[in-house]
mmCIF file of C-alpha atoms and ligand atoms in Angstrom:
data_model
loop_
_atom_site.group_PDB
_atom_site.id
_atom_site.type_symbol
_atom_site.label_atom_id
_atom_site.label_comp_id
_atom_site.label_asym_id
_atom_site.label_seq_id
_atom_site.Cartn_x
_atom_site.Cartn_y
_atom_site.Cartn_z
ATOM 1 C CA MET A 27 109.543 115.994 80.483
ATOM 2 C CA ASN A 28 107.534 114.507 83.288
ATOM 3 C CA TYR A 29 108.920 111.472 85.103
ATOM 4 C CA ASN A 30 107.186 109.217 87.616
ATOM 5 C CA ILE A 31 109.604 107.933 90.188
ATOM 6 C CA ALA A 32 108.683 105.262 92.705
ATOM 7 C CA VAL A 33 110.561 106.150 95.857
ATOM 8 C CA ILE A 34 111.354 103.579 98.515
ATOM 9 C CA PRO A 35 112.792 105.260 101.613
ATOM 10 C CA GLY A 36 112.976 101.918 103.455
ATOM 11 C CA ASP A 37 114.600 101.534 106.866
ATOM 12 C CA GLY A 38 117.370 103.004 108.997
ATOM 13 C CA ILE A 39 119.040 105.966 107.311
ATOM 14 C CA GLY A 40 116.982 105.338 104.135
ATOM 15 C CA PRO A 41 114.397 108.105 104.644
ATOM 16 C CA GLU A 42 117.063 110.758 105.441
ATOM 17 C CA ILE A 43 119.235 110.086 102.429
ATOM 18 C CA ILE A 44 116.220 109.840 100.106
ATOM 19 C CA THR A 45 115.042 113.275 101.268
ATOM 20 C CA GLU A 46 118.370 114.764 100.158
ATOM 21 C CA ALA A 47 118.337 112.981 96.809
ATOM 22 C CA LYS A 48 114.842 114.332 96.112
ATOM 23 C CA LYS A 49 116.018 117.857 96.909
ATOM 24 C CA VAL A 50 118.779 117.499 94.349
ATOM 25 C CA LEU A 51 116.438 116.014 91.723
ATOM 26 C CA ASP A 52 113.981 118.863 92.242
ATOM 27 C CA ARG A 53 116.748 121.376 91.648
ATOM 28 C CA ILE A 54 117.630 119.544 88.420
ATOM 29 C CA GLY A 55 113.961 119.747 87.475
ATOM 30 C CA GLU A 56 113.874 123.524 88.056
ATOM 31 C CA ASN A 57 117.092 124.161 86.169
ATOM 32 C CA TYR A 58 116.453 121.932 83.181
ATOM 33 C CA GLY A 59 112.668 122.078 82.891
ATOM 34 C CA HIS A 60 111.719 118.572 84.011
ATOM 35 C CA SER A 61 109.209 117.553 86.582
ATOM 36 C CA PHE A 62 109.664 114.583 88.859
ATOM 37 C CA GLN A 63 106.612 113.039 90.492
ATOM 38 C CA TYR A 64 107.340 110.815 93.470
ATOM 39 C CA THR A 65 105.148 107.946 94.617
ATOM 40 C CA GLU A 66 106.209 106.471 97.934
ATOM 41 C CA VAL A 67 106.413 102.699 98.086
ATOM 42 C CA LEU A 68 106.784 100.611 101.242
ATOM 43 C CA MET A 69 109.482 97.968 101.298
ATOM 44 C CA GLY A 70 111.601 96.246 103.935
ATOM 45 C CA GLY A 71 111.044 96.544 107.676
ATOM 46 C CA VAL A 72 108.603 99.439 107.433
ATOM 47 C CA SER A 73 106.477 97.348 105.093
ATOM 48 C CA ILE A 74 106.597 94.383 107.477
ATOM 49 C CA ASP A 75 105.406 96.622 110.306
ATOM 50 C CA ALA A 76 102.580 98.066 108.209
ATOM 51 C CA THR A 77 101.452 95.052 106.169
ATOM 52 C CA GLY A 78 103.132 91.917 107.530
ATOM 53 C CA VAL A 79 105.236 91.344 104.399
ATOM 54 C CA PRO A 80 108.413 93.064 103.142
ATOM 55 C CA LEU A 81 106.899 93.865 99.728
ATOM 56 C CA THR A 82 103.208 93.756 98.869
ATOM 57 C CA GLU A 83 101.810 92.990 95.407
ATOM 58 C CA GLU A 84 100.492 96.568 95.239
ATOM 59 C CA ALA A 85 103.913 97.981 96.086
ATOM 60 C CA LEU A 86 105.495 95.908 93.316
ATOM 61 C CA GLU A 87 102.768 97.039 90.887
ATOM 62 C CA THR A 88 103.421 100.689 91.733
ATOM 63 C CA ALA A 89 107.117 100.151 91.048
ATOM 64 C CA LYS A 90 106.323 98.370 87.754
ATOM 65 C CA ASN A 91 104.143 101.251 86.623
ATOM 66 C CA SER A 92 106.741 103.904 87.370
ATOM 67 C CA ASP A 93 109.441 105.222 85.051
ATOM 68 C CA SER A 94 112.101 104.320 87.568
ATOM 69 C CA VAL A 95 112.687 103.370 91.194
ATOM 70 C CA LEU A 96 114.869 105.153 93.736
ATOM 71 C CA LEU A 97 115.666 103.192 96.887
ATOM 72 C CA GLY A 98 117.262 104.250 100.181
ATOM 73 C CA ALA A 99 118.070 101.059 102.087
ATOM 74 C CA VAL A 100 116.279 98.210 103.818
ATOM 75 C CA GLY A 101 116.999 96.125 106.889
ATOM 76 C CA GLY A 102 117.727 96.482 110.579
ATOM 77 C CA ASN A 103 120.081 95.187 113.231
ATOM 78 C CA VAL A 104 120.083 91.418 112.875
ATOM 79 C CA GLY A 105 120.721 90.781 116.564
ATOM 80 C CA GLN A 106 118.190 93.325 117.814
ATOM 81 C CA SER A 107 115.282 93.757 115.490
ATOM 82 C CA ASN A 108 112.180 91.545 115.680
ATOM 83 C CA TRP A 109 112.154 91.441 111.881
ATOM 84 C CA TYR A 110 114.847 88.785 112.116
ATOM 85 C CA ASN A 111 112.703 86.460 114.204
ATOM 86 C CA LEU A 112 110.469 86.051 111.146
ATOM 87 C CA PRO A 113 110.955 83.258 108.595
ATOM 88 C CA PRO A 114 113.577 84.260 105.978
ATOM 89 C CA HIS A 115 111.061 84.986 103.195
ATOM 90 C CA LEU A 116 109.339 87.576 105.398
ATOM 91 C CA ARG A 117 112.455 89.499 106.460
ATOM 92 C CA PRO A 118 113.337 92.983 105.101
ATOM 93 C CA GLU A 119 115.989 91.762 102.620
ATOM 94 C CA ALA A 120 113.467 89.411 101.005
ATOM 95 C CA GLY A 121 111.661 92.534 99.789
ATOM 96 C CA LEU A 122 114.800 93.658 97.979
ATOM 97 C CA LEU A 123 115.291 90.278 96.308
ATOM 98 C CA ALA A 124 111.592 90.213 95.362
ATOM 99 C CA ILE A 125 111.602 93.637 93.730
ATOM 100 C CA ARG A 126 114.773 92.828 91.754
ATOM 101 C CA LYS A 127 113.165 89.616 90.506
ATOM 102 C CA GLY A 128 109.723 91.198 90.045
ATOM 103 C CA LEU A 129 111.123 93.963 87.851
ATOM 104 C CA ASN A 130 113.503 91.533 86.087
ATOM 105 C CA LEU A 131 116.516 93.643 87.034
ATOM 106 C CA PHE A 132 119.235 91.160 86.219
ATOM 107 C CA ALA A 133 122.129 93.550 85.720
ATOM 108 C CA ASN A 134 123.626 95.346 88.694
ATOM 109 C CA ILE A 135 126.247 97.996 88.034
ATOM 110 C CA ARG A 136 128.366 99.072 90.984
ATOM 111 C CA PRO A 137 131.024 101.635 90.175
ATOM 112 C CA ALA A 138 134.178 101.740 92.293
ATOM 113 C CA VAL A 139 135.796 105.114 91.852
ATOM 114 C CA LEU A 140 138.574 106.587 93.912
ATOM 115 C CA TYR A 141 137.824 110.281 94.268
ATOM 116 C CA ASP A 142 140.930 112.444 94.196
ATOM 117 C CA GLU A 143 139.635 114.439 97.126
ATOM 118 C CA LEU A 144 139.210 111.263 99.183
ATOM 119 C CA LYS A 145 142.494 109.523 98.425
ATOM 120 C CA GLY A 146 143.389 109.820 102.092
ATOM 121 C CA ALA A 147 140.487 107.514 102.988
ATOM 122 C CA CYS A 148 141.726 104.730 100.708
ATOM 123 C CA PRO A 149 143.249 101.940 102.815
ATOM 124 C CA LEU A 150 145.723 100.947 100.073
ATOM 125 C CA LYS A 151 149.319 102.148 99.858
ATOM 126 C CA ASP A 152 150.153 105.122 97.631
ATOM 127 C CA GLU A 153 152.207 103.011 95.232
ATOM 128 C CA ILE A 154 149.187 100.751 94.664
ATOM 129 C CA ILE A 155 146.760 103.635 94.223
ATOM 130 C CA GLY A 156 148.977 105.413 91.697
ATOM 131 C CA ASP A 157 146.854 107.968 89.876
ATOM 132 C CA GLY A 158 143.662 106.340 91.094
ATOM 133 C CA PHE A 159 141.241 103.736 89.785
ATOM 134 C CA ASP A 160 137.822 103.691 88.226
ATOM 135 C CA PHE A 161 136.104 100.404 87.434
ATOM 136 C CA VAL A 162 132.647 98.873 87.674
ATOM 137 C CA VAL A 163 131.449 95.577 89.000
ATOM 138 C CA MET A 164 128.725 94.181 86.742
ATOM 139 C CA ARG A 165 126.918 91.667 88.916
ATOM 140 C CA GLU A 166 124.247 89.220 87.738
ATOM 141 C CA LEU A 167 121.350 89.935 90.076
ATOM 142 C CA THR A 168 118.417 87.570 89.619
ATOM 143 C CA GLY A 169 119.965 84.119 89.310
ATOM 144 C CA GLY A 170 122.502 81.827 90.906
ATOM 145 C CA LEU A 171 122.641 80.843 94.555
ATOM 146 C CA TYR A 172 120.402 83.636 95.830
ATOM 147 C CA PHE A 173 117.478 82.442 93.746
ATOM 148 C CA GLY A 174 118.082 78.683 93.545
ATOM 149 C CA ALA A 175 116.008 76.144 95.457
ATOM 150 C CA ARG A 176 116.980 75.802 99.100
ATOM 151 C CA HIS A 177 115.844 73.835 102.080
ATOM 152 C CA THR A 178 116.872 72.701 105.508
ATOM 153 C CA THR A 179 116.101 69.194 106.698
ATOM 154 C CA GLU A 180 116.917 66.956 109.609
ATOM 155 C CA GLU A 181 117.671 63.263 109.298
ATOM 156 C CA ASN A 182 118.368 61.090 112.325
ATOM 157 C CA GLY A 183 119.077 64.180 114.411
ATOM 158 C CA VAL A 184 121.533 65.634 111.865
ATOM 159 C CA ARG A 185 120.540 69.003 110.401
ATOM 160 C CA LYS A 186 121.306 69.547 106.759
ATOM 161 C CA ALA A 187 120.967 72.695 104.637
ATOM 162 C CA THR A 188 121.009 72.843 100.839
ATOM 163 C CA ASP A 189 121.328 75.781 98.437
ATOM 164 C CA THR A 190 121.519 75.396 94.667
ATOM 165 C CA LEU A 191 123.487 77.418 92.132
ATOM 166 C CA VAL A 192 121.891 77.323 88.680
ATOM 167 C CA TYR A 193 122.555 79.389 85.561
ATOM 168 C CA ASP A 194 121.283 78.724 82.074
ATOM 169 C CA GLU A 195 123.036 80.111 79.031
ATOM 170 C CA LYS A 196 120.342 82.713 78.381
ATOM 171 C CA GLU A 197 120.891 84.263 81.785
ATOM 172 C CA ILE A 198 124.643 84.350 81.223
ATOM 173 C CA LYS A 199 124.318 85.744 77.718
ATOM 174 C CA ARG A 200 122.131 88.695 78.672
ATOM 175 C CA ILE A 201 124.311 89.801 81.589
ATOM 176 C CA ALA A 202 127.463 89.316 79.508
ATOM 177 C CA ARG A 203 125.996 91.579 76.820
ATOM 178 C CA TRP A 204 125.404 94.262 79.432
ATOM 179 C CA GLY A 205 129.001 93.881 80.576
ATOM 180 C CA PHE A 206 130.346 94.309 77.057
ATOM 181 C CA GLU A 207 127.984 97.212 76.316
ATOM 182 C CA ILE A 208 129.184 99.082 79.395
ATOM 183 C CA ALA A 209 132.800 98.277 78.537
ATOM 184 C CA MET A 210 132.278 99.794 75.082
ATOM 185 C CA LYS A 211 131.390 103.083 76.800
ATOM 186 C CA ARG A 212 134.398 102.867 79.112
ATOM 187 C CA GLY A 213 137.854 101.318 78.786
ATOM 188 C CA LYS A 214 136.829 98.400 76.496
ATOM 189 C CA LYS A 215 138.060 95.725 78.908
ATOM 190 C CA VAL A 216 135.964 92.989 80.487
ATOM 191 C CA CYS A 217 137.342 90.710 83.177
ATOM 192 C CA SER A 218 134.945 87.830 83.639
ATOM 193 C CA VAL A 219 135.221 86.352 87.118
ATOM 194 C CA ASP A 220 134.247 82.773 87.940
ATOM 195 C CA LYS A 221 135.340 79.627 89.742
ATOM 196 C CA ALA A 222 135.715 77.511 86.618
ATOM 197 C CA ASN A 223 138.341 75.288 88.238
ATOM 198 C CA VAL A 224 135.584 73.850 90.444
ATOM 199 C CA LEU A 225 132.033 74.782 89.428
ATOM 200 C CA ASP A 226 130.036 73.626 86.394
ATOM 201 C CA SER A 227 128.023 76.855 86.434
ATOM 202 C CA SER A 228 131.319 78.742 86.151
ATOM 203 C CA ARG A 229 132.531 76.603 83.260
ATOM 204 C CA LEU A 230 129.332 77.411 81.369
ATOM 205 C CA TRP A 231 129.720 81.066 82.362
ATOM 206 C CA ARG A 232 133.210 81.115 80.863
ATOM 207 C CA GLN A 233 132.140 79.454 77.598
ATOM 208 C CA VAL A 234 129.109 81.658 77.052
ATOM 209 C CA THR A 235 131.034 84.816 77.903
ATOM 210 C CA LYS A 236 133.605 83.889 75.253
ATOM 211 C CA GLU A 237 130.807 83.376 72.719
ATOM 212 C CA VAL A 238 129.296 86.782 73.494
ATOM 213 C CA ALA A 239 132.751 88.372 73.235
ATOM 214 C CA LYS A 240 132.744 87.574 69.500
ATOM 215 C CA GLU A 241 129.998 90.190 69.081
ATOM 216 C CA TYR A 242 132.334 92.802 70.570
ATOM 217 C CA PRO A 243 135.678 92.494 68.787
ATOM 218 C CA GLU A 244 136.844 95.836 70.176
ATOM 219 C CA VAL A 245 136.561 94.669 73.765
ATOM 220 C CA GLU A 246 139.369 92.705 75.379
ATOM 221 C CA LEU A 247 138.048 89.780 77.438
ATOM 222 C CA THR A 248 140.039 88.106 80.191
ATOM 223 C CA ASP A 249 138.990 85.454 82.714
ATOM 224 C CA MET A 250 139.933 85.411 86.358
ATOM 225 C CA LEU A 251 139.167 83.036 89.189
ATOM 226 C CA VAL A 252 137.210 84.681 91.960
ATOM 227 C CA ASP A 253 139.750 83.991 94.700
ATOM 228 C CA ASN A 254 142.477 85.547 92.586
ATOM 229 C CA CYS A 255 140.193 88.498 91.830
ATOM 230 C CA ALA A 256 139.683 89.120 95.555
ATOM 231 C CA MET A 257 143.468 89.316 95.822
ATOM 232 C CA GLN A 258 144.017 91.415 92.685
ATOM 233 C CA LEU A 259 141.526 94.014 93.930
ATOM 234 C CA VAL A 260 143.895 94.941 96.741
ATOM 235 C CA LYS A 261 147.110 94.220 94.846
ATOM 236 C CA ASN A 262 146.438 96.064 91.608
ATOM 237 C CA PRO A 263 142.930 97.507 91.283
ATOM 238 C CA ARG A 264 144.026 99.707 88.386
ATOM 239 C CA GLN A 265 144.028 96.694 86.037
ATOM 240 C CA PHE A 266 140.210 96.564 86.026
ATOM 241 C CA ASP A 267 137.660 98.273 83.816
ATOM 242 C CA VAL A 268 134.522 96.061 83.934
ATOM 243 C CA ILE A 269 134.404 93.067 86.280
ATOM 244 C CA LEU A 270 131.648 90.779 85.029
ATOM 245 C CA THR A 271 130.470 88.149 87.469
ATOM 246 C CA GLU A 272 127.629 86.070 88.861
ATOM 247 C CA ASN A 273 125.379 87.001 91.743
ATOM 248 C CA MET A 274 127.215 85.836 94.862
ATOM 249 C CA PHE A 275 130.733 86.593 93.624
ATOM 250 C CA GLY A 276 129.476 90.058 92.641
ATOM 251 C CA ASP A 277 127.910 90.590 96.053
ATOM 252 C CA ILE A 278 131.204 89.826 97.776
ATOM 253 C CA LEU A 279 133.586 91.502 95.322
ATOM 254 C CA SER A 280 131.502 94.684 95.141
ATOM 255 C CA ASP A 281 131.801 95.120 98.903
ATOM 256 C CA GLU A 282 135.555 94.683 98.613
ATOM 257 C CA ALA A 283 135.645 97.116 95.697
ATOM 258 C CA SER A 284 133.744 99.721 97.684
ATOM 259 C CA MET A 285 136.017 99.297 100.686
ATOM 260 C CA ILE A 286 139.166 100.030 98.698
ATOM 261 C CA THR A 287 137.691 103.352 97.602
ATOM 262 C CA GLY A 288 137.639 104.161 101.317
ATOM 263 C CA SER A 289 134.168 105.583 101.093
ATOM 264 C CA ILE A 290 131.236 103.214 100.765
ATOM 265 C CA GLY A 291 129.051 106.231 101.575
ATOM 266 C CA MET A 292 129.952 107.570 98.128
ATOM 267 C CA LEU A 293 129.095 104.624 95.910
ATOM 268 C CA ALA A 294 125.956 104.464 93.836
ATOM 269 C CA SER A 295 124.460 101.503 92.035
ATOM 270 C CA ALA A 296 122.015 100.759 89.262
ATOM 271 C CA SER A 297 120.000 97.603 88.670
ATOM 272 C CA LEU A 298 118.788 97.261 85.108
ATOM 273 C CA GLY A 299 117.001 94.830 82.841
ATOM 274 C CA ASP A 300 115.695 94.777 79.289
ATOM 275 C CA THR A 301 113.690 97.998 79.582
ATOM 276 C CA LYS A 302 114.422 101.559 80.686
ATOM 277 C CA LEU A 303 112.935 100.897 84.118
ATOM 278 C CA GLY A 304 115.763 100.597 86.619
ATOM 279 C CA LEU A 305 116.250 100.545 90.361
ATOM 280 C CA TYR A 306 118.850 102.887 91.788
ATOM 281 C CA GLU A 307 120.230 102.597 95.283
ATOM 282 C CA PRO A 308 123.340 103.381 97.274
ATOM 283 C CA SER A 309 125.760 100.456 97.610
ATOM 284 C CA HIS A 310 125.739 100.772 101.396
ATOM 285 C CA GLY A 311 123.141 99.434 103.817
ATOM 286 C CA SER A 312 120.606 100.966 106.188
ATOM 287 C CA ALA A 313 123.079 101.755 109.002
ATOM 288 C CA PRO A 314 120.465 101.510 111.789
ATOM 289 C CA ASP A 315 123.028 102.615 114.404
ATOM 290 C CA ILE A 316 123.142 106.161 113.043
ATOM 291 C CA ALA A 317 119.570 106.421 111.753
ATOM 292 C CA GLY A 318 117.768 109.672 112.468
ATOM 293 C CA GLN A 319 120.901 111.447 113.697
ATOM 294 C CA ASN A 320 121.677 113.564 110.646
ATOM 295 C CA LYS A 321 125.012 111.735 110.317
ATOM 296 C CA ALA A 322 124.511 109.593 107.213
ATOM 297 C CA ASN A 323 126.297 110.445 103.990
ATOM 298 C CA PRO A 324 123.638 111.136 101.310
ATOM 299 C CA ILE A 325 126.139 111.247 98.440
ATOM 300 C CA ALA A 326 125.751 107.621 97.312
ATOM 301 C CA THR A 327 121.993 108.118 97.023
ATOM 302 C CA ILE A 328 122.412 111.437 95.237
ATOM 303 C CA LEU A 329 124.835 109.793 92.795
ATOM 304 C CA SER A 330 122.330 106.950 92.355
ATOM 305 C CA ALA A 331 119.768 109.553 91.329
ATOM 306 C CA ALA A 332 122.341 110.799 88.793
ATOM 307 C CA MET A 333 122.680 107.252 87.431
ATOM 308 C CA MET A 334 118.899 107.129 87.113
ATOM 309 C CA LEU A 335 118.904 110.283 85.005
ATOM 310 C CA ARG A 336 121.622 108.819 82.803
ATOM 311 C CA TYR A 337 120.459 105.199 82.343
ATOM 312 C CA SER A 338 116.658 105.394 82.635
ATOM 313 C CA PHE A 339 115.909 108.883 81.313
ATOM 314 C CA ASP A 340 118.894 109.525 78.993
ATOM 315 C CA LEU A 341 119.453 112.888 80.714
ATOM 316 C CA GLU A 342 123.204 112.906 80.280
ATOM 317 C CA LYS A 343 124.015 116.539 81.035
ATOM 318 C CA GLU A 344 121.696 116.597 84.034
ATOM 319 C CA ALA A 345 123.508 113.527 85.418
ATOM 320 C CA ASP A 346 126.862 115.180 84.741
ATOM 321 C CA SER A 347 125.805 118.278 86.618
ATOM 322 C CA ILE A 348 124.931 116.291 89.761
ATOM 323 C CA GLU A 349 128.289 114.523 89.631
ATOM 324 C CA ALA A 350 130.117 117.801 89.120
ATOM 325 C CA ALA A 351 128.251 119.350 92.072
ATOM 326 C CA VAL A 352 129.305 116.467 94.325
ATOM 327 C CA LYS A 353 132.941 116.916 93.305
ATOM 328 C CA ALA A 354 132.740 120.679 93.844
ATOM 329 C CA VAL A 355 131.389 120.269 97.365
ATOM 330 C CA LEU A 356 134.139 117.774 98.213
ATOM 331 C CA LYS A 357 136.724 120.095 96.755
ATOM 332 C CA LYS A 358 135.499 122.861 99.052
ATOM 333 C CA GLY A 359 136.322 120.576 101.961
ATOM 334 C CA TYR A 360 132.869 119.558 103.166
ATOM 335 C CA ARG A 361 132.653 116.046 104.609
ATOM 336 C CA THR A 362 130.149 113.863 106.397
ATOM 337 C CA VAL A 363 131.571 111.962 109.343
ATOM 338 C CA ASP A 364 132.280 108.736 107.398
ATOM 339 C CA ILE A 365 134.709 110.515 105.058
ATOM 340 C CA MET A 366 135.930 113.131 107.519
ATOM 341 C CA SER A 367 139.632 113.858 107.747
ATOM 342 C CA GLU A 368 141.820 116.452 109.384
ATOM 343 C CA SER A 369 141.202 120.132 108.578
ATOM 344 C CA MET A 370 138.001 119.375 106.640
ATOM 345 C CA LYS A 371 134.576 120.836 107.438
ATOM 346 C CA LEU A 372 132.214 118.373 109.104
ATOM 347 C CA VAL A 373 128.577 118.572 107.972
ATOM 348 C CA GLY A 374 125.470 116.481 108.524
ATOM 349 C CA THR A 375 123.162 114.710 106.081
ATOM 350 C CA ARG A 376 120.923 117.715 105.482
ATOM 351 C CA GLU A 377 123.757 120.198 105.085
ATOM 352 C CA MET A 378 125.489 117.923 102.583
ATOM 353 C CA GLY A 379 122.288 117.687 100.554
ATOM 354 C CA GLU A 380 121.802 121.471 100.644
ATOM 355 C CA LEU A 381 125.405 122.116 99.607
ATOM 356 C CA ILE A 382 125.146 119.815 96.603
ATOM 357 C CA LYS A 383 121.801 121.294 95.603
ATOM 358 C CA ALA A 384 123.286 124.778 95.843
ATOM 359 C CA GLU A 385 126.116 123.820 93.452
ATOM 360 C CA ILE A 386 123.720 122.786 90.692
HETATM 361 C C1 IPM B 9 123.495 93.848 98.310
HETATM 362 C C2 IPM B 9 123.028 93.247 99.591
HETATM 363 C C3 IPM B 9 121.887 92.304 99.289
HETATM 364 C C4 IPM B 9 122.397 91.287 98.307
HETATM 365 C C5 IPM B 9 121.269 91.629 100.523
HETATM 366 C C6 IPM B 9 120.767 92.644 101.501
HETATM 367 C C7 IPM B 9 120.193 90.647 100.152
HETATM 368 O O1 IPM B 9 124.076 92.620 100.244
HETATM 369 O O2 IPM B 9 122.700 94.546 97.652
HETATM 370 O O3 IPM B 9 124.652 93.634 97.962
HETATM 371 O O4 IPM B 9 123.115 90.373 98.678
HETATM 372 O O5 IPM B 9 122.115 91.419 97.129
HETATM 373 MG MG1 MG B 10 125.959 92.937 99.354
#
């Protein structure tokens, strides 16, 4: 088959890690008889520099017309880059929010897996880690606080800022369905996370999630308050299978989840909607401090490409073979600097990409 992939290298380490992911995809193409066509799309800081906005209409159209989107990372150093002197809607991150909304990608899946080979990098105690953990955070991505009306005013010399958190039941229902669908393919457990002891939006979230649960009698649904969830993630992460939550809670909890794996450079993510078109990106940021130095870990982006094969193209065995290649390379002791430990072999971005490609 022939697949058209919109590729967004973005800023910082984005271009380097995307180059490695493309190498791996091309090897998959050779081995399994697929061809991947890449169309480069500008987004983030590079788009601001070239066009004045973080995502142009044409760029969004190109993404819409593709079979899937692969993204490196966007953004720069907040204290240093001129991008952050611009009004908020013209900054690099606004491009990311706009493409998620523009493609209606309301479901963000962020796996948190503790790799056996990387147990040493996990900051939790051995008795907490046990035989490891493997869960996903299912984050609502196009609603809630990040998309509600906001404004800043000044009255009688007092500055005041307002953000609004809105969810309607349709938005909750569709993300909950995704959560239960994913749970059906995994451990059949959904933990819905909210702040129902305070927020109306959370109380509706809880009710609607319970209603959707009736469609999935095989899945066990539990509710957890977000503050407790933040604690449980470091106390007993093995209890989780699918954490289902709204946009901001998911943003925060998914960073915590990635940290406890000890290797944010390893974690992929997928943003999906009602169609097969998805956006796949590493869970980490653009790491401007190490950009262009051949130091970045390309594995999260390579694993994001694997998720793309699985969720957008239904290429299950091709996705498996990328994941197996990553594990094999780790097993042989190769590490980028972020996951380096004693007696392992330090390699750069390019070498890591080549090694994984060679395993496929
Ligand atoms: C993420 C990021 C973004 C978000 C930022 C850059 C807008 O933190 O993907 O988690 O909050 O969604
Ligand atoms: Mg985040």
